[in-house]
Short mmCIF file of C-alpha atoms in Angstrom, two decimals:
data_model
loop_
_atom_site.label_atom_id
_atom_site.label_comp_id
_atom_site.label_asym_id
_atom_site.label_seq_id
_atom_site.Cartn_x
_atom_site.Cartn_y
_atom_site.Cartn_z
CA MET A 1 0.00 0.03 -0.02
CA ILE A 2 2.71 2.48 0.93
CA HIS A 3 4.51 2.13 -2.41
CA ILE A 4 1.46 2.83 -4.54
CA ALA A 5 0.35 5.66 -2.34
CA TRP A 6 3.44 7.65 -3.43
CA LEU A 7 2.08 7.93 -7.00
CA PRO A 8 -0.48 10.61 -6.33
CA LEU A 9 2.27 12.64 -4.76
CA LEU A 10 4.63 12.33 -7.75
CA VAL A 11 2.17 12.65 -10.70
CA PRO A 12 1.55 16.37 -10.31
CA PHE A 13 5.20 17.03 -11.19
CA LEU A 14 4.41 15.72 -14.66
CA VAL A 15 1.53 18.10 -15.55
CA ALA A 16 3.36 21.31 -16.20
CA PRO A 17 4.51 20.56 -19.81
CA ALA A 18 1.11 19.08 -20.68
CA GLY A 19 -0.70 22.13 -19.15
CA ARG A 20 1.27 24.55 -21.27
CA ARG A 21 0.70 22.63 -24.48
CA LEU A 22 -3.06 22.23 -23.68
CA ALA A 23 -3.56 25.95 -23.13
CA SER A 24 -1.86 26.68 -26.58
CA ASN A 25 -3.53 24.02 -28.61
CA LEU A 26 -6.99 23.41 -27.21
CA PRO A 27 -9.99 25.83 -27.61
CA PRO A 28 -9.92 28.25 -24.66
CA ARG A 29 -13.09 27.08 -22.96
CA GLN A 30 -12.19 23.46 -23.12
CA ALA A 31 -8.68 24.14 -21.95
CA MET A 32 -9.83 26.15 -18.87
CA TRP A 33 -12.32 23.45 -17.84
CA LEU A 34 -9.75 20.64 -18.26
CA LEU A 35 -6.97 22.50 -16.46
CA THR A 36 -9.19 23.24 -13.55
CA ALA A 37 -10.60 19.71 -13.27
CA THR A 38 -7.03 18.38 -13.51
CA ALA A 39 -5.75 20.67 -10.71
CA ALA A 40 -8.80 19.81 -8.42
CA GLY A 41 -8.46 16.15 -9.10
CA LEU A 42 -4.70 15.82 -8.55
CA ALA A 43 -5.00 17.97 -5.35
CA ALA A 44 -7.73 15.69 -3.92
CA ALA A 45 -5.69 12.58 -4.88
CA SER A 46 -2.46 13.77 -3.33
CA THR A 47 -4.22 14.94 -0.14
CA CYS A 48 -5.91 11.49 0.13
CA ALA A 49 -2.58 9.82 -0.35
CA LEU A 50 -1.05 11.70 2.55
CA ALA A 51 -3.96 10.64 4.69
CA LEU A 52 -3.53 7.00 3.69
CA LEU A 53 0.26 7.14 4.45
CA ILE A 54 -0.53 8.09 8.04
CA VAL A 55 -2.65 5.03 8.86
CA PRO A 56 -0.08 2.21 8.91
CA GLY A 57 2.19 4.13 11.29
CA ALA A 58 -0.74 5.21 13.43
CA THR A 59 -1.70 1.63 14.02
CA HIS A 60 1.46 1.22 16.13
CA LEU A 61 -0.21 3.46 18.71
CA HIS A 62 -2.11 1.39 21.32
CA VAL A 63 -5.06 3.79 21.26
CA VAL A 64 -5.43 3.51 17.58
CA ALA A 65 -5.10 -0.28 17.65
CA ALA A 66 -7.76 -0.50 20.39
CA LEU A 67 -10.18 1.77 18.46
CA GLY A 68 -9.72 -0.25 15.33
CA HIS A 69 -9.83 -3.62 17.07
CA LEU A 70 -6.47 -4.54 15.63
CA LEU A 71 -4.59 -7.60 16.88
CA THR A 72 -1.39 -6.35 15.30
CA PRO A 73 -0.23 -3.21 13.62
CA LEU A 74 -0.51 -3.02 9.77
CA ASN A 75 2.22 -4.96 8.05
CA SER A 76 3.40 -2.29 5.60
CA GLY A 77 7.22 -2.45 6.16
CA SER A 78 9.63 -2.05 9.02
CA PRO A 79 8.11 -0.36 11.95
CA ASP A 80 10.75 2.45 12.04
CA SER A 81 10.23 3.41 8.37
CA VAL A 82 6.38 3.15 8.59
CA ILE A 83 6.28 5.39 11.65
CA ALA A 84 8.67 7.91 10.05
CA ILE A 85 6.57 8.01 6.89
CA ALA A 86 3.43 8.46 8.98
CA VAL A 87 4.88 11.33 10.98
CA THR A 88 6.10 13.10 7.81
CA ALA A 89 2.78 12.52 6.04
CA GLY A 90 0.89 13.88 9.01
CA ALA A 91 3.08 16.98 9.27
CA LEU A 92 2.56 17.65 5.53
CA LEU A 93 -1.18 17.10 5.70
CA ALA A 94 -1.54 19.45 8.70
CA TRP A 95 0.65 22.08 6.87
CA CYS A 96 -1.45 21.84 3.54
CA THR A 97 -4.69 21.86 5.59
CA ALA A 98 -3.69 25.04 7.39
CA ARG A 99 -2.63 26.68 4.10
CA LEU A 100 -5.82 25.62 2.47
CA VAL A 101 -7.99 27.07 5.25
CA ARG A 102 -6.07 30.32 5.09
CA GLY A 103 -6.44 30.37 1.34
CA VAL A 104 -10.23 29.80 1.49
CA ARG A 105 -10.56 32.53 4.08
CA GLY A 106 -8.47 34.86 2.00
CA ARG A 107 -10.56 34.28 -1.05
CA TRP A 108 -13.80 34.69 0.80
CA THR A 109 -12.50 37.90 2.29
CA GLN A 110 -11.55 39.24 -1.19
CA LEU A 111 -14.93 38.18 -2.61
CA ARG A 112 -16.73 40.03 0.18
CA HIS A 113 -14.58 43.12 -0.39
CA ALA A 114 -15.21 43.05 -4.12
CA GLY A 115 -18.93 42.76 -3.40
CA LYS A 116 -18.87 45.75 -1.17
CA LEU A 117 -17.11 47.76 -3.88
CA ALA A 118 -19.51 46.62 -6.48
CA ALA A 119 -22.50 47.53 -4.34
CA GLN A 120 -21.28 51.13 -4.21
CA ALA A 121 -21.88 51.42 -8.03
CA ASP A 122 -25.23 51.95 -9.69
CA GLY A 123 -24.57 50.19 -12.95
CA GLU A 124 -22.44 47.48 -14.44
CA LEU A 125 -19.88 49.96 -15.71
CA VAL A 126 -17.89 51.97 -13.20
CA VAL A 127 -15.70 54.80 -14.48
CA LEU A 128 -12.89 55.87 -12.11
CA PRO A 129 -11.42 59.38 -12.48
CA ASP A 130 -7.80 58.22 -12.88
CA GLU A 131 -5.20 59.12 -15.48
CA HIS A 132 -3.65 55.72 -15.28
CA PRO A 133 -5.05 53.60 -18.10
CA ASP A 134 -6.62 50.36 -16.59
CA ALA A 135 -9.70 48.22 -16.90
CA TYR A 136 -10.68 45.04 -15.08
CA ALA A 137 -13.56 42.79 -14.12
CA LEU A 138 -14.50 42.84 -10.51
CA PRO A 139 -16.51 39.73 -9.39
CA GLY A 140 -19.33 40.19 -6.97
CA SER A 141 -23.14 39.90 -6.74
CA PRO A 142 -23.48 41.36 -9.30
CA GLY A 143 -20.02 41.88 -10.79
CA ARG A 144 -18.76 45.23 -12.12
CA ILE A 145 -16.56 46.34 -15.01
CA VAL A 146 -14.10 48.98 -13.80
CA VAL A 147 -12.47 51.40 -16.35
CA THR A 148 -10.42 54.41 -15.68
CA THR A 149 -10.79 57.73 -17.64
CA GLY A 150 -7.21 57.28 -18.71
CA MET A 151 -8.10 54.00 -20.45
CA LEU A 152 -11.16 55.56 -22.06
CA ARG A 153 -8.99 58.30 -23.58
CA ALA A 154 -6.44 55.77 -24.70
CA LEU A 155 -8.87 53.87 -26.92
CA PRO A 156 -11.24 54.89 -29.67
CA ALA A 157 -14.98 54.08 -29.27
CA PRO A 158 -14.98 50.76 -31.16
CA GLU A 159 -11.93 49.46 -29.12
CA ARG A 160 -13.68 50.49 -25.84
CA GLU A 161 -16.54 48.26 -26.85
CA VAL A 162 -14.12 45.39 -27.33
CA LEU A 163 -12.52 45.97 -23.85
CA ILE A 164 -15.96 46.16 -22.14
CA ALA A 165 -17.01 42.91 -23.93
CA HIS A 166 -13.89 41.19 -22.78
CA GLU A 167 -14.30 42.11 -19.16
CA ARG A 168 -18.05 41.25 -19.32
CA ALA A 169 -17.07 37.80 -20.52
CA HIS A 170 -14.88 37.32 -17.43
CA LEU A 171 -17.91 38.08 -15.23
CA ARG A 172 -20.43 36.12 -17.16
CA GLU A 173 -18.30 32.99 -17.29
CA ARG A 174 -17.27 33.34 -13.67
CA HIS A 175 -13.54 33.06 -14.39
CA HIS A 176 -12.55 34.00 -10.84
CA ILE A 177 -13.93 30.62 -9.68
CA PHE A 178 -11.57 28.82 -12.06
CA THR A 179 -8.55 30.78 -10.75
CA ALA A 180 -9.64 30.17 -7.16
CA VAL A 181 -9.78 26.41 -7.69
CA VAL A 182 -6.34 26.18 -9.23
CA ASP A 183 -4.81 28.49 -6.66
CA LEU A 184 -6.26 26.47 -3.80
CA ALA A 185 -5.12 23.33 -5.56
CA GLY A 186 -1.60 24.72 -5.61
CA LEU A 187 -1.74 25.07 -1.82
CA CYS A 188 -2.38 21.28 -1.53
CA HIS A 189 0.49 20.49 -3.78
CA PRO A 190 3.21 22.91 -4.83
CA ALA A 191 3.75 21.35 -8.35
CA LEU A 192 0.14 22.26 -9.20
CA ARG A 193 1.05 26.00 -9.10
CA THR A 194 2.44 25.50 -12.55
CA LEU A 195 -1.05 25.24 -13.87
CA ARG A 196 -1.88 28.79 -12.94
CA GLU A 197 -0.09 30.39 -15.90
CA PRO A 198 -1.68 28.22 -18.59
CA LEU A 199 -5.06 28.63 -16.99
CA ALA A 200 -4.70 32.40 -16.93
CA TYR A 201 -3.87 32.28 -20.64
CA ALA A 202 -6.84 30.09 -21.39
CA LEU A 203 -9.18 32.46 -19.44
CA GLU A 204 -7.95 35.50 -21.25
CA ARG A 205 -8.20 33.75 -24.60
CA SER A 206 -11.72 32.71 -23.73
CA ALA A 207 -12.68 36.27 -23.01
CA ASP A 208 -10.81 37.47 -26.13
CA GLU A 209 -12.98 35.09 -28.24
CA ALA A 210 -16.16 36.22 -26.56
CA ALA A 211 -15.23 39.86 -27.26
CA ALA A 212 -14.50 39.08 -30.92
CA ARG A 213 -17.92 37.41 -31.23
CA ALA A 214 -19.57 40.30 -29.55
CA VAL A 215 -18.09 42.95 -31.89
CA GLY A 216 -17.93 40.76 -34.95
CA SER A 217 -14.33 41.49 -35.78
CA ARG A 218 -11.16 39.60 -34.73
CA PRO A 219 -8.77 42.20 -36.16
CA LEU A 220 -10.53 44.95 -34.20
CA THR A 221 -10.36 42.79 -30.97
CA ALA A 222 -6.64 42.24 -31.50
CA ARG A 223 -5.93 45.87 -31.96
CA ALA A 224 -8.01 46.79 -28.86
CA ILE A 225 -6.27 44.13 -26.65
CA GLY A 226 -2.78 45.30 -27.92
CA ARG A 227 -3.47 48.99 -27.60
CA ALA A 228 -4.91 48.65 -24.14
CA ALA A 229 -1.96 46.54 -22.84
CA LEU A 230 0.50 49.08 -24.33
CA ALA A 231 -1.40 51.99 -22.73
CA THR A 232 -1.38 50.27 -19.32
CA ARG A 233 2.32 49.37 -19.39
CA ALA A 234 3.42 52.77 -20.72
CA SER A 235 1.83 54.59 -17.88
CA SER A 236 3.54 54.48 -14.50
CA ALA A 237 1.65 52.32 -12.16
CA ALA A 238 3.84 52.72 -9.08
CA GLY A 239 1.80 52.27 -5.86
CA ARG A 240 -1.27 51.13 -7.81
CA THR A 241 -2.91 47.79 -7.02
CA ARG A 242 -6.01 46.26 -8.38
CA PRO A 243 -8.55 44.70 -5.98
CA GLY A 244 -8.15 41.00 -5.18
CA LEU A 245 -9.82 38.63 -7.74
CA ALA A 246 -9.84 41.32 -10.39
CA LEU A 247 -9.27 39.97 -14.00
CA SER A 248 -7.98 42.16 -16.83
CA ALA A 249 -7.58 42.16 -20.55
CA THR A 250 -4.16 43.71 -20.26
CA THR A 251 -2.56 40.77 -18.32
CA GLY A 252 -0.88 37.72 -19.56
CA PRO A 253 1.07 37.03 -22.76
CA VAL A 254 -0.70 39.74 -24.93
CA PRO A 255 1.44 39.09 -28.10
CA ARG A 256 0.45 35.47 -28.01
CA ARG A 257 -3.24 36.35 -27.58
CA VAL A 258 -3.03 38.90 -30.42
CA ALA A 259 -1.38 36.34 -32.71
CA ALA A 260 -4.12 33.81 -31.86
CA LEU A 261 -6.87 36.30 -32.61
CA LEU A 262 -5.29 37.00 -35.96
CA GLY A 263 -4.72 33.37 -36.75
CA HIS A 264 -0.92 33.54 -36.60
CA ALA A 265 -0.48 30.45 -34.42
CA THR A 266 2.95 28.86 -34.49
CA GLU A 267 1.66 25.36 -35.01
CA SER A 268 0.53 24.31 -38.48
CA ARG A 269 -2.92 23.00 -39.25
CA THR A 270 -1.70 19.40 -39.66
CA THR A 271 0.13 19.26 -36.35
CA ARG A 272 -2.46 21.16 -34.19
CA PRO A 273 -4.90 18.20 -33.80
CA LEU A 274 -2.12 15.85 -32.91
CA ALA A 275 -0.83 18.37 -30.25
CA GLN A 276 -4.37 18.70 -28.87
CA ARG A 277 -4.92 14.98 -28.51
CA ALA A 278 -1.49 14.47 -26.93
CA ALA A 279 -1.99 17.28 -24.41
CA VAL A 280 -5.42 16.07 -23.48
CA LEU A 281 -4.34 12.43 -23.17
CA ALA A 282 -1.38 13.43 -20.96
CA LEU A 283 -3.54 15.28 -18.53
CA VAL A 284 -6.30 12.61 -18.57
CA ALA A 285 -3.60 9.93 -18.02
CA CYS A 286 -2.23 11.87 -15.04
CA LEU A 287 -5.64 12.12 -13.53
CA ALA A 288 -6.43 8.44 -14.12
CA LEU A 289 -3.13 7.28 -12.74
CA SER A 290 -3.38 9.44 -9.62
CA ALA A 291 -7.00 8.57 -8.89
CA GLY A 292 -6.42 4.88 -9.62
CA ALA A 293 -3.42 4.75 -7.37
CA SER A 294 -5.37 6.40 -4.55
CA LEU A 295 -8.29 3.95 -4.89
CA GLN A 296 -5.90 1.01 -4.94
CA ALA A 297 -4.00 2.23 -1.96
CA ALA A 298 -7.28 2.66 -0.06
CA ASP A 299 -8.33 -0.90 -1.04
CA ASP A 300 -5.02 -2.34 -0.02
CA LEU A 301 -5.38 -0.49 3.32
CA HIS A 302 -8.83 -1.90 3.86
CA ASP A 303 -7.55 -5.45 3.20
CA GLY A 304 -4.66 -4.76 5.58
CA ILE A 305 -6.97 -3.60 8.43
CA GLU A 306 -9.03 -6.84 8.01
CA VAL A 307 -5.88 -8.88 8.22
CA ALA A 308 -4.75 -6.95 11.33
CA GLN A 309 -8.23 -7.54 12.85
CA GLY A 310 -7.90 -11.34 12.20
CA GLU A 311 -10.83 -11.31 9.81
CA LEU A 312 -8.69 -12.43 6.81
CA PRO A 313 -5.69 -14.77 6.68
CA GLY A 314 -2.39 -12.92 6.34
CA HIS A 315 -0.60 -12.72 3.02
#
């Protein structure tokens, strides 16, 4: 049981290359759903594996053996190594749990703060009197689109429409939930933090495509995204911070997004389907391997407990 329980802890280190390929080759909406599901699934499996690794060592404690009606401790290796693994796994599980609780509280606080800010505005669009060009989607109930006067002056009217459509897509598709899930998964396993960047790219690409459909022009959308990003970066933003959970069209790899909108992707038409399938299969394989290993470890643990209770003959 101990050997197979290590797999869910090791598999997350394999997902970073597949995640980057997935975000670049799969349609944005599909990519953001698959990346988020992968992060959540691998985080759950790795957390489960830590819990399973604690049990064999814990059965060496008299109180645990008595509660489980065990005649002998679980036979999962030498007592010293099993106890050392259990102590380490317990410490890691406690550390991850504390980080996760703080992360959930932090997200909830940010969401409440965003809701209070949104409640102060009368309509969906909030214009701030600020010379610094900026625009972002602020989630809440309901969400708001925040644009500064500096950004409005930096863009002609058709491009302002693109920018607003982009931020509206962030709110409508609740992209802040996807980022929250992946960020919290990264608190459960550090390797899952590598999925945050490809997810951010997929979310921005999804909003880009929604804006292009809304205005009916991909070239116009590409120009608006590029001009808004240049205006934001050309202006000094020292001391300026966006509210927590804010999503903006001017973040992420803007040149890649513009190229995708204009159809200038680096992969050829013949290699893209193969790259899509390879990236999807890699992530699905990681999920299946991690989930399967966790289930097998749990089943082995159950059999081991029955043996220790004298209900099954030892192996």
